[in-house]
Short mmCIF file of C-alpha atoms and ligand atoms in Angstrom, two decimals:
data_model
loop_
_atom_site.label_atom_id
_atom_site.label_comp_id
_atom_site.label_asym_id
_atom_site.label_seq_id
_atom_site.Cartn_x
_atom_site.Cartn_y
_atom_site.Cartn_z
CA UNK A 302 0.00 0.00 0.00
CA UNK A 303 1.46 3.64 -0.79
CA UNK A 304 1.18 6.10 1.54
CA UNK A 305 -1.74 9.01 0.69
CA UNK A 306 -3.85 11.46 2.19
CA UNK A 307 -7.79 11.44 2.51
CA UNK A 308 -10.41 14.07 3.45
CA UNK A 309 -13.53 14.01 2.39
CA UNK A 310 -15.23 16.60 5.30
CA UNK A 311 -19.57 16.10 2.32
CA UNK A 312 -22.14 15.57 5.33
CA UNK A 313 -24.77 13.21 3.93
CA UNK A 314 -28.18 13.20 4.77
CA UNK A 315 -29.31 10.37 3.77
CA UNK A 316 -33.02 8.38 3.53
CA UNK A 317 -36.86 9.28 3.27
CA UNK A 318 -37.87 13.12 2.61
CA UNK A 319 -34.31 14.44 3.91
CA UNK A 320 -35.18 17.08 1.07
CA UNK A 321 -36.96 18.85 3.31
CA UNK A 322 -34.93 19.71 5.27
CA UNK A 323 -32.68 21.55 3.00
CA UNK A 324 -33.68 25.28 4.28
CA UNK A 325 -32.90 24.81 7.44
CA UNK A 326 -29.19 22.73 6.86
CA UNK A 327 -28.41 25.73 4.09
CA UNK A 328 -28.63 28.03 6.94
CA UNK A 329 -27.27 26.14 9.65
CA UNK A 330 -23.96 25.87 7.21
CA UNK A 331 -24.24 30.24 6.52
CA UNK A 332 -25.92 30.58 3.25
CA UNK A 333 -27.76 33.96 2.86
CA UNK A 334 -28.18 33.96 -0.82
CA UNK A 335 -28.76 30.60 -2.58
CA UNK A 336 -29.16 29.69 -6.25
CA UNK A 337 -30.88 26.84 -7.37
CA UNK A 338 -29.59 24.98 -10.19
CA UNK A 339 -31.37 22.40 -11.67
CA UNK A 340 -31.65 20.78 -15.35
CA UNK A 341 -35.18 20.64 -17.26
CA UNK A 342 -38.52 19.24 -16.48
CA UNK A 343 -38.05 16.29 -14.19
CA UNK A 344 -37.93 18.00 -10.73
CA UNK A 345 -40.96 19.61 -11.42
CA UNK A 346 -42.89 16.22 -12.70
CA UNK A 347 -42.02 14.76 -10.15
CA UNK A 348 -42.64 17.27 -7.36
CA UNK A 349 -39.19 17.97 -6.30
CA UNK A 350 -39.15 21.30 -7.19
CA UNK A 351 -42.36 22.69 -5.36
CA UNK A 352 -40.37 21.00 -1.94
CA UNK A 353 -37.15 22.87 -2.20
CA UNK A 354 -38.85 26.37 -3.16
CA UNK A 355 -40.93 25.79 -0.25
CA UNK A 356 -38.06 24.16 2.34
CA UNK A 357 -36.11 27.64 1.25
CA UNK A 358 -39.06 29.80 1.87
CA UNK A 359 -39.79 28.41 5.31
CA UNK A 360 -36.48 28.94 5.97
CA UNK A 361 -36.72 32.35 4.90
CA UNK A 362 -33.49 32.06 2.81
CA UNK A 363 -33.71 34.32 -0.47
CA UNK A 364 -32.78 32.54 -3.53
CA UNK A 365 -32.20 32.78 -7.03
CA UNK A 366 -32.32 29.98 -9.88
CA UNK A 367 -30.63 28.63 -12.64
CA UNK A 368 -32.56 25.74 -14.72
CA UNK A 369 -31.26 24.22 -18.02
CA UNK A 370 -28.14 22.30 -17.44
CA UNK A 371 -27.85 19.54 -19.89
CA UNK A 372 -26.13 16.08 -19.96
CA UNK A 373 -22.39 16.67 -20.62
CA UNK A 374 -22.90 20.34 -19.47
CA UNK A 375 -22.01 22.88 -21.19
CA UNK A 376 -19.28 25.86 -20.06
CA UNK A 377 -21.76 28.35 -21.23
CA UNK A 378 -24.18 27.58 -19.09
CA UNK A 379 -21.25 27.55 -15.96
CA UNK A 380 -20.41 31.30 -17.50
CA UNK A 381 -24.12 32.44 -17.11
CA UNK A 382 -24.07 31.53 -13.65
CA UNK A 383 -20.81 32.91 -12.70
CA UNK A 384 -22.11 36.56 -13.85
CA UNK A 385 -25.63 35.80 -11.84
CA UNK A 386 -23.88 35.02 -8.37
CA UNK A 387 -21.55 38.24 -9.26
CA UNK A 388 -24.79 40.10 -9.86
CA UNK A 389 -27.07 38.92 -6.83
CA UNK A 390 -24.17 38.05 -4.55
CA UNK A 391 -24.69 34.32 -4.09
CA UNK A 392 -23.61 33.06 -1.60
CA UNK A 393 -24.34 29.55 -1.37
CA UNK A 394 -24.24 26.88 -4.16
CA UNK A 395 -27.72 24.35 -4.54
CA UNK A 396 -27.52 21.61 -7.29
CA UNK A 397 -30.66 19.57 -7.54
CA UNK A 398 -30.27 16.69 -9.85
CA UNK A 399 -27.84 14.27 -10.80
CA UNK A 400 -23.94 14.72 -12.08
CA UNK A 401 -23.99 17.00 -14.67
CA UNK A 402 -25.97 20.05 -12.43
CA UNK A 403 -23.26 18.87 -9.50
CA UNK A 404 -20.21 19.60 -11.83
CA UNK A 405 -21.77 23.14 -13.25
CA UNK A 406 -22.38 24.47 -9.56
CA UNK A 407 -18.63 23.28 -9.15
CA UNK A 408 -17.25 24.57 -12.11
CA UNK A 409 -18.86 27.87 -10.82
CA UNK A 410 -18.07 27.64 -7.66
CA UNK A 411 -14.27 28.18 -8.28
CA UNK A 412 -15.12 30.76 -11.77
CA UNK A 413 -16.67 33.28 -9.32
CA UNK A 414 -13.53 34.08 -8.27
CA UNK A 415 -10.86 34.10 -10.79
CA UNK A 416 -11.39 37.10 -12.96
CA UNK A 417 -10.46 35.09 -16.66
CA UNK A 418 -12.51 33.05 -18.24
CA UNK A 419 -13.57 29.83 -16.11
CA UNK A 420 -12.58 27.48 -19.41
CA UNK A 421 -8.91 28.30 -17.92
CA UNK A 422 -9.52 26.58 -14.84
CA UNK A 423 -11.78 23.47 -16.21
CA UNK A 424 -8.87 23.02 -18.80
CA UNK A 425 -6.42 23.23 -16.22
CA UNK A 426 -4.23 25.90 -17.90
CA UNK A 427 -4.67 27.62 -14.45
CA UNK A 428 -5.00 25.96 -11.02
CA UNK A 429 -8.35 27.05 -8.80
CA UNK A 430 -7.60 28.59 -6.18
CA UNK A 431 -8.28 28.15 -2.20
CA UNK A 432 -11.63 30.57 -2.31
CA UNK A 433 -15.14 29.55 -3.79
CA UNK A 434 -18.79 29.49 -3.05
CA UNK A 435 -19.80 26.67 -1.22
CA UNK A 436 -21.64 23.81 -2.51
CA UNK A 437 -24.28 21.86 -1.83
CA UNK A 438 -26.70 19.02 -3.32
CA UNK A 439 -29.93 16.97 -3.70
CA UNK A 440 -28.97 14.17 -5.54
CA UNK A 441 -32.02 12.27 -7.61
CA UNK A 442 -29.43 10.22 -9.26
CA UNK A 443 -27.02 7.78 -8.28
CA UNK A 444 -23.97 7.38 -11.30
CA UNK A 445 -21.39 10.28 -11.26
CA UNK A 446 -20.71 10.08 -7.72
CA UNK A 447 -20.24 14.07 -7.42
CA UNK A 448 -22.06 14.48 -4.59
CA UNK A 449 -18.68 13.57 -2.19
CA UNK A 450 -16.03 13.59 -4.72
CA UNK A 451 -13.42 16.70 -5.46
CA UNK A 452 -13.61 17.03 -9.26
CA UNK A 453 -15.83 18.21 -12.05
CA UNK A 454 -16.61 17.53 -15.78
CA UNK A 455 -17.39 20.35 -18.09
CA UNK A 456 -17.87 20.71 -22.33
CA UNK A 457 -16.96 23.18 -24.40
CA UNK A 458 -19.74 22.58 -26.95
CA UNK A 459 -18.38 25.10 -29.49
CA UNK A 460 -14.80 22.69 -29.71
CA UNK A 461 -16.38 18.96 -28.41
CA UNK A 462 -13.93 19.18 -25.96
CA UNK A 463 -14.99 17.80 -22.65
CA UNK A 464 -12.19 17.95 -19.60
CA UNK A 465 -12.61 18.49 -15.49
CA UNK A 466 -10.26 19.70 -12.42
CA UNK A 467 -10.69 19.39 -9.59
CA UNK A 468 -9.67 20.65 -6.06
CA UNK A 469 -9.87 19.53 -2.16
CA UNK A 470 -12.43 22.00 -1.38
CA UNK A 471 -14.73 20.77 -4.54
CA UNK A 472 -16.28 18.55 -2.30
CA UNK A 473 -19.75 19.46 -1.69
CA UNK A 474 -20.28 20.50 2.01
CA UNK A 475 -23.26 18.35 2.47
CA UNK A 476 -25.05 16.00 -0.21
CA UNK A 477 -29.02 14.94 0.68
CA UNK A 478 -29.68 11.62 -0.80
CA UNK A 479 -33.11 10.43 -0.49
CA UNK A 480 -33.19 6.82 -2.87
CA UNK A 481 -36.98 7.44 -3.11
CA UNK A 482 -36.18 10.52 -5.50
CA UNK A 483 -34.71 7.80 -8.23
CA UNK A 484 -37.66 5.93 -8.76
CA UNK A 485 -38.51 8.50 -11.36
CA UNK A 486 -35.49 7.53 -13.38
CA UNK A 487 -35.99 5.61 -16.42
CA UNK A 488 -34.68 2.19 -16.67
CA UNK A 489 -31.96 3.24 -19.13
CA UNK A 490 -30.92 5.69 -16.97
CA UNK A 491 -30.77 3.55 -13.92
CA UNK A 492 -28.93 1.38 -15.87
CA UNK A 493 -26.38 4.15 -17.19
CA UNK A 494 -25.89 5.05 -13.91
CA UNK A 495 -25.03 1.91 -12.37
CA UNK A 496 -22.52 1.27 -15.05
CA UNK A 497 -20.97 4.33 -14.32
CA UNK A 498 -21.27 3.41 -10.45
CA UNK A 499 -19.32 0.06 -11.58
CA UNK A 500 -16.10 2.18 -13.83
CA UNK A 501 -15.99 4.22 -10.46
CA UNK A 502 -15.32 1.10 -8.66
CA UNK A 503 -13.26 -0.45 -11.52
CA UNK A 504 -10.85 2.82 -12.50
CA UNK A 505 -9.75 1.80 -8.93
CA UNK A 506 -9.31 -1.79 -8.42
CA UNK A 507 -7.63 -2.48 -11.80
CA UNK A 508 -3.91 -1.79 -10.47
CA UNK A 509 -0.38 -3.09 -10.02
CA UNK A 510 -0.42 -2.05 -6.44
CA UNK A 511 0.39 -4.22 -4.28
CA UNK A 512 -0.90 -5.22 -0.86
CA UNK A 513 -4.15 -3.19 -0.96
CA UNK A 514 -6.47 -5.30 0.28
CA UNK A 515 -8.84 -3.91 2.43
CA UNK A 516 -9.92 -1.43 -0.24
CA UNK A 517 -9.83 -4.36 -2.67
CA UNK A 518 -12.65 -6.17 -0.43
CA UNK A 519 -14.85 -2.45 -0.08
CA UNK A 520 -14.49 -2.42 -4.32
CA UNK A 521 -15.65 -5.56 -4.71
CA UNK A 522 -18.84 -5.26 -2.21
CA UNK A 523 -19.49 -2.32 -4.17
CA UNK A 524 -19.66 -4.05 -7.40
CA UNK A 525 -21.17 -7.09 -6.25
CA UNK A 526 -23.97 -4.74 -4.48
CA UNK A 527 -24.19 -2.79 -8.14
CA UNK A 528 -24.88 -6.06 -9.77
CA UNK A 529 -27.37 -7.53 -7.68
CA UNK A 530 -29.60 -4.63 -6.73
CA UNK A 531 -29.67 -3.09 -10.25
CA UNK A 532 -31.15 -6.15 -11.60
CA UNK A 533 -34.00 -5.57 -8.57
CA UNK A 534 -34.81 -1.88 -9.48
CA UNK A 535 -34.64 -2.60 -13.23
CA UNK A 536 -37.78 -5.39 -12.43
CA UNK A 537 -39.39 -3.15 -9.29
CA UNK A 538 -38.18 0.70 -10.40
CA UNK A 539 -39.53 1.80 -6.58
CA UNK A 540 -37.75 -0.48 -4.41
CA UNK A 541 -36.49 1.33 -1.51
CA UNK A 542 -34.01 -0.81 -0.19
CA UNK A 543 -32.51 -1.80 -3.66
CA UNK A 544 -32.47 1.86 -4.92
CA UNK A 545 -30.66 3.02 -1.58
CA UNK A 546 -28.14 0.02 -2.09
CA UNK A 547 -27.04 1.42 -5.13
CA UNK A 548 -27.38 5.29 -3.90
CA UNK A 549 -24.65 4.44 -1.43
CA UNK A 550 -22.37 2.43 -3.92
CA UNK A 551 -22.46 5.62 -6.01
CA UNK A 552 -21.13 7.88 -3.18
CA UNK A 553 -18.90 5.38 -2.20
CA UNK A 554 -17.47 4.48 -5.01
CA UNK A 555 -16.35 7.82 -6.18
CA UNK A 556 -15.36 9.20 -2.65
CA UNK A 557 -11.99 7.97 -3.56
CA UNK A 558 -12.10 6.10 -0.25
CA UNK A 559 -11.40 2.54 -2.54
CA UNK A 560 -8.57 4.77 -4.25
CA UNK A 561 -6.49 5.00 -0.59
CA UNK A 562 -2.99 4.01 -1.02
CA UNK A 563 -2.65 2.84 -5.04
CA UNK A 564 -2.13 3.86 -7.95
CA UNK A 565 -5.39 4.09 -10.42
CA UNK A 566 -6.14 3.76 -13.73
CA UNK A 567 -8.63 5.84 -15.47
CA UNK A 568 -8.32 5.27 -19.02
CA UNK A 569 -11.87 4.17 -19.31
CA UNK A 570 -12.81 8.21 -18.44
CA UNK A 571 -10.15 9.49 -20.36
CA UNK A 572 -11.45 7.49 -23.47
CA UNK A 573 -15.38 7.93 -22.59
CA UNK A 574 -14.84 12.05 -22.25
CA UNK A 575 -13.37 11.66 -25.77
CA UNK A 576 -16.54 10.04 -27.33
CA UNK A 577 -19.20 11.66 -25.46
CA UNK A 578 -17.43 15.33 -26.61
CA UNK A 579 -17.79 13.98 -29.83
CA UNK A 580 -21.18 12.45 -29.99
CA UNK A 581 -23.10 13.41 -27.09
CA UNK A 582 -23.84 10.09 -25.74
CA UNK A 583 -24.39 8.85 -22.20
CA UNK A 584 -21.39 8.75 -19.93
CA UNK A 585 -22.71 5.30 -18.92
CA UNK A 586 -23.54 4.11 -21.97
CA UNK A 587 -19.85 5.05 -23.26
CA UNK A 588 -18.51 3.15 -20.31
CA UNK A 589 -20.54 0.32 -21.00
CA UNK A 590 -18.90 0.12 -24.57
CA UNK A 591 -15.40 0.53 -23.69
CA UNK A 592 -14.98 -1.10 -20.35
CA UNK A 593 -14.97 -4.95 -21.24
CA UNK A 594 -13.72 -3.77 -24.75
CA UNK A 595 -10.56 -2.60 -22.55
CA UNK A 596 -10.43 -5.64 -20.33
CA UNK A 597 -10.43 -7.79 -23.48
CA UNK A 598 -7.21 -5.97 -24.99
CA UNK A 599 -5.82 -6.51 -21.73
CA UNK A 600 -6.23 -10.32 -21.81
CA UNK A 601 -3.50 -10.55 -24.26
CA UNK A 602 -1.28 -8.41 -21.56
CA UNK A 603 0.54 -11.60 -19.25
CA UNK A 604 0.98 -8.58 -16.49
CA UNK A 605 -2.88 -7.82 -16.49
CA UNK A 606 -4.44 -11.55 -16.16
CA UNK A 607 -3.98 -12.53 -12.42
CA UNK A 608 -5.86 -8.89 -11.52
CA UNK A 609 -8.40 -9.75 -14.02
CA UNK A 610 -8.81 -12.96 -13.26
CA UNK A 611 -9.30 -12.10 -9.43
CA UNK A 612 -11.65 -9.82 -10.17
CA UNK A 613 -14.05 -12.40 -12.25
CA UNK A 614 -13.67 -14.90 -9.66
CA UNK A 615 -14.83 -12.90 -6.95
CA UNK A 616 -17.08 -9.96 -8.04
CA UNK A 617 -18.76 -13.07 -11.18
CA UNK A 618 -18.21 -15.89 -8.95
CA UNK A 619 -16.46 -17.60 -11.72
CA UNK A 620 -14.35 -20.43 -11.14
CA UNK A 621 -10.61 -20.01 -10.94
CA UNK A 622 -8.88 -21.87 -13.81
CA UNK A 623 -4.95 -22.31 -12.18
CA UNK A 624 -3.78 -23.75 -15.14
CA UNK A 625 -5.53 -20.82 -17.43
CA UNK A 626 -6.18 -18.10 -15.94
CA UNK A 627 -7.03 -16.07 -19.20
CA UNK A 628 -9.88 -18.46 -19.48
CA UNK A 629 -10.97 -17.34 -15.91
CA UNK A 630 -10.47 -13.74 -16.80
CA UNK A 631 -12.85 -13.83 -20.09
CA UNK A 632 -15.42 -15.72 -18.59
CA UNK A 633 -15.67 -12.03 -16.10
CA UNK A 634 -15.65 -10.29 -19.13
CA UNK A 635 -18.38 -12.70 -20.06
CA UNK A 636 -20.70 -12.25 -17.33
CA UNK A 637 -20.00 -8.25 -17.69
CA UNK A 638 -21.18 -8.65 -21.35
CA UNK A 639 -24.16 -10.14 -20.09
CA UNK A 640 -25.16 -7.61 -17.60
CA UNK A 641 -24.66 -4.87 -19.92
CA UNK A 642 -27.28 -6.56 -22.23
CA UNK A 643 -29.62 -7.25 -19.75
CA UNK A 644 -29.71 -3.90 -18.64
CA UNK A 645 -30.41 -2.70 -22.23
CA UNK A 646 -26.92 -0.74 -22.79
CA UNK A 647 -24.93 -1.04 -25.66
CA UNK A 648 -21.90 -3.25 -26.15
CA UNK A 649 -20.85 -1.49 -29.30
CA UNK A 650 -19.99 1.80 -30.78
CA UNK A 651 -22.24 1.10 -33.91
CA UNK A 652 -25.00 -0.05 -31.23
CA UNK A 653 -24.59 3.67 -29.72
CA UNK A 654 -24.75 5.18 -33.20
CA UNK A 655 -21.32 6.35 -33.18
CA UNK A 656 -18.94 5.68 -36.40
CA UNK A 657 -15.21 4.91 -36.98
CA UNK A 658 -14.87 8.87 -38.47
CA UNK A 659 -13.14 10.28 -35.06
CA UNK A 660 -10.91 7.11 -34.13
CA UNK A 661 -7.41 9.08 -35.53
CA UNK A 662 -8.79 12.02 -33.47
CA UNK A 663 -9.28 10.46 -30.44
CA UNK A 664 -5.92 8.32 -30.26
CA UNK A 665 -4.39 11.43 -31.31
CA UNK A 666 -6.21 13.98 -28.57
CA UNK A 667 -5.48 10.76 -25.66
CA UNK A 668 -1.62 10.69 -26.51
CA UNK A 669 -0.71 14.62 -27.46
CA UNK A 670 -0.49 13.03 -30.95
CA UNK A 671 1.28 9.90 -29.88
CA UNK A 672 4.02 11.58 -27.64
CA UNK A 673 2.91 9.94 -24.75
CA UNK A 674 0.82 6.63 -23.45
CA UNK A 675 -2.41 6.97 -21.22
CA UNK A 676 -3.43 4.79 -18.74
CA UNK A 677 -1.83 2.83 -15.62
CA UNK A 678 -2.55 -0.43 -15.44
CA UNK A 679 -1.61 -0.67 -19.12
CA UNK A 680 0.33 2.51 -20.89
CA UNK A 681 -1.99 2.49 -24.13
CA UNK A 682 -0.32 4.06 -27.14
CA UNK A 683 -1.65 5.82 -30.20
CA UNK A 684 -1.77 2.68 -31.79
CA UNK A 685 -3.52 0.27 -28.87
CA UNK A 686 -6.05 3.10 -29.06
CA UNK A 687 -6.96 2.82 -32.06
CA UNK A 688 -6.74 -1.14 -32.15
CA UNK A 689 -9.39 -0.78 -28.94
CA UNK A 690 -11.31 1.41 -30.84
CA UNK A 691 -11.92 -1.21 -33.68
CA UNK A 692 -12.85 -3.23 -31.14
CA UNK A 693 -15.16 -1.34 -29.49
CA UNK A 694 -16.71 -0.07 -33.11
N1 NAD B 1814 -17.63 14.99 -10.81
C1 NAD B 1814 -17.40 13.71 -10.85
O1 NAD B 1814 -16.81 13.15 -9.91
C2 NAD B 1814 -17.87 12.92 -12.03
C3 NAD B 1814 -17.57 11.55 -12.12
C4 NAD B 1814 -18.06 10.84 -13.19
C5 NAD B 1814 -18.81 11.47 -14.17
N2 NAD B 1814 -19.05 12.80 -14.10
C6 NAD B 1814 -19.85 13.49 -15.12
O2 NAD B 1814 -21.21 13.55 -14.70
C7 NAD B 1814 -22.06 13.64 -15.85
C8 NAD B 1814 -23.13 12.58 -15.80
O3 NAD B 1814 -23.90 12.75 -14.64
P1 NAD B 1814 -25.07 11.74 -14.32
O4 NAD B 1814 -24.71 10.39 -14.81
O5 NAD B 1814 -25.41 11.92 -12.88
O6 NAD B 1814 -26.26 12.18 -15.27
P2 NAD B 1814 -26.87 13.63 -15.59
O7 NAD B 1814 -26.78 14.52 -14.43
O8 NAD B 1814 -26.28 14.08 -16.87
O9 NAD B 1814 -28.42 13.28 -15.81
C9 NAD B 1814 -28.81 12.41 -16.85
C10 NAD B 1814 -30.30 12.58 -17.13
O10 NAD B 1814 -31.07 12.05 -16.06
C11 NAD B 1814 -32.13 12.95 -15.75
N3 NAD B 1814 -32.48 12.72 -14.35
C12 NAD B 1814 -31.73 12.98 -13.25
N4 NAD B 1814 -32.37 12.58 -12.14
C13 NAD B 1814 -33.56 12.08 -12.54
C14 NAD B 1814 -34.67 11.50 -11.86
N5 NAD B 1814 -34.66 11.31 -10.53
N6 NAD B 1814 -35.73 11.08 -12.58
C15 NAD B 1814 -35.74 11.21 -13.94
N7 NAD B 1814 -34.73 11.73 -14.64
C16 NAD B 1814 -33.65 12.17 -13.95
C17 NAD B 1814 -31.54 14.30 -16.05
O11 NAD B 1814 -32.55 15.26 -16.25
C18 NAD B 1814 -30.73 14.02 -17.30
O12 NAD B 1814 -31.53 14.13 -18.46
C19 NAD B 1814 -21.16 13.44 -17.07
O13 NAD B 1814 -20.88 14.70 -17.65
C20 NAD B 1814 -19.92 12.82 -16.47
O14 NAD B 1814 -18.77 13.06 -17.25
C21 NAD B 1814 -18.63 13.52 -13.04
#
């Protein structure tokens, strides 16, 4: 185990109509001036919205709001509300929704105070610095895992480039997680979610560290818990214990708690930020594609088989083949496969409608045009890129 540091300071409130009390937390933790950022339509078909106008009004906290984040948000939307919490002196930070309204309220968070544009900061051309408007959150949906974690993911729309930072005090300063907000969520997204829940876990475990144990066991209870209650909600959407299973998984597996003391991977991210700038796709869905794609490469690497082979053994409860342990190794990939099916994600590029036409791109943007390799637990080149890519297509 390496040596590391780890502070994660996110209160979560966590069960039945904790929304509520939002008001009253908000002030408890200073706010005076709050906006409300949310996405389109689905807090207010589902009722959420009416709660936390009233929760702030009872509280008698004076608020502001900014609707229309999208999926993979967008920087402009992060530059509109830097200039509103200039112009009404926010200060306090509330994201209702899911990942992509988390990241926008965090991208802001740090823009309010650095007078360039906030693109300089999300590209990393200029480090954030130690001041920003709190943050805080309502999740409805368990995936991204930004309600407790320190970084953010923003697109530039106008260049399809889609990049984060991040920063110790990115961490929300409390996250309300009530599981009976997700029953609203589609099945799709459920299942995007989860899969993104899973790469979390994965990014993590897949490493040459050695002697990590303990945070090997916690990754594989998360993935094991992924598996199993997913295929519950996907049958029975309002399952309370199944959807608060996986509402946990999602915090946990993104706290960076699992990530103590190794080295991780993340060349799954790297790639899926890639295609979704591109083509607009789910973050899930992308990680669906390219995460037993990946794995497969990697079963032709001798270094990579005993890790994968552990991990089909005991998150897929295969059976450990000592005198092949590639076998072992594809029959996880296998049982992945199958779980990506059955939760009606794609397994391809082509299923996902996206073509070959930005493969040289890609391999190109990954590896500074081939100057360097990306990933840990196998240094892809420009070239393994694009042989992953072809088999991903
Ligand atoms: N900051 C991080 O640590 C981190 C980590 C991984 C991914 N990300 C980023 O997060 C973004 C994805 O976030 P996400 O997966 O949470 O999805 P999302 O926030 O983009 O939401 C996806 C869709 O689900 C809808 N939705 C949300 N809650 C709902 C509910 N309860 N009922 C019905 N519909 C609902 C939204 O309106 C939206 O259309 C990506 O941009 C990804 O790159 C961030």
């Amino acid at each position: 185990m390496n040596g590391f540091e780890f502070q994660c300071g996110t209160k979560m409130i966590f069960g039945k109509e904790t929304e509520l009390r939002v008001g009253e937390e908000l002030k408890k933790q200073g706010a005076t001036r709050v906006l409300f950022v949310y996405g389109g339509s689905s807090i207010k078909k589902s009722g959420l919205y009416g709660k936390v106008v009233k929760a702030l009004q009872d509280a008698g906290l004076p608020f502001d709001e900014l609707p229309g984040v999208v999926p993979n948000p967008r920087v402009s939307l992060v530059r509109k509300g830097i200039a509103l919490c200039r112009e009404k002196g926010i200060d306090f930070l509330l994201a209702v929704g899911g990942g992509s309204v988390i990241d926008t309220c965090k991208a802001m968070s740090f823009g309010v105070y650095y007078d360039g544009d906030v693109w300089d900061l999300i590209s990393g051309k200029v480090k954030p610095g130690d001041r920003r408007v709190p943050v805080a959150d309502i999740l409805t949906l368990p995936a991204a895992g930004s309600e407790e974690s320190d970084s953010c993911v923003i697109s530039d729309e106008t260049t399809h480039t889609k990049t984060g930072f991040g920063s110790p005090l990115m961490r929300p300063v409390f996250s309300i997680m009530n599981p009976e907000l997700t029953y609203t969520l589609p099945p799709y997204q459920t299942a995007c979610g989860s899969m993104d829940i899973m790469a979390h876990a994965m990014e993590r475990y897949f490493s040459h560290t050695q002697n990590v144990e303990m945070t090997d066991r916690v990754t594989e209870a998360i993935l094991t818990t992924v598996i199993h209650n997913l295929s519950v909600v996907l049958e029975k959407p309002d399952d309370y214990a199944a959807r608060a299973e996986i509402m946990l998984c999602g915090t946990w597996a993104q706290n960076d708690m699992t990530g103590c003391g190794r080295a991780q991977d993340w060349f799954n991210h790297g790639l899926e930020h890639q295609i979704s700038g591109f083509y607009d796709i789910a973050h899930g869905a992308g990680l669906a594609i390219s995460f037993p794609a990946w794995m497969e490469f990697l079963c032709g690497k001798e270094e990579c088989i005993p890790r994968l082979a552990q991990y089909a053994v005991r998150v897929w409860n295969a059976e450990m083949n000592f005198d092949n342990p590639e076998e072992t190794a594809r029959e996880g990939i296998k049982r992945l496969r199958g779980l990506i099916k059955e939760a009606g994600l794609p397994l391809t590029l082509s299923e996902a409608g996206v073509g070959k036409e930005k493969f040289e791109e890609i391999a190109d943007n990954m590896t500074n045009g081939g100057s360097h390799t990306c990933g840990a637990f196998y240094a892809f080149t420009r070239d393994d890129i694009l042989t992953l890519l072809e088999m991903m297509a």
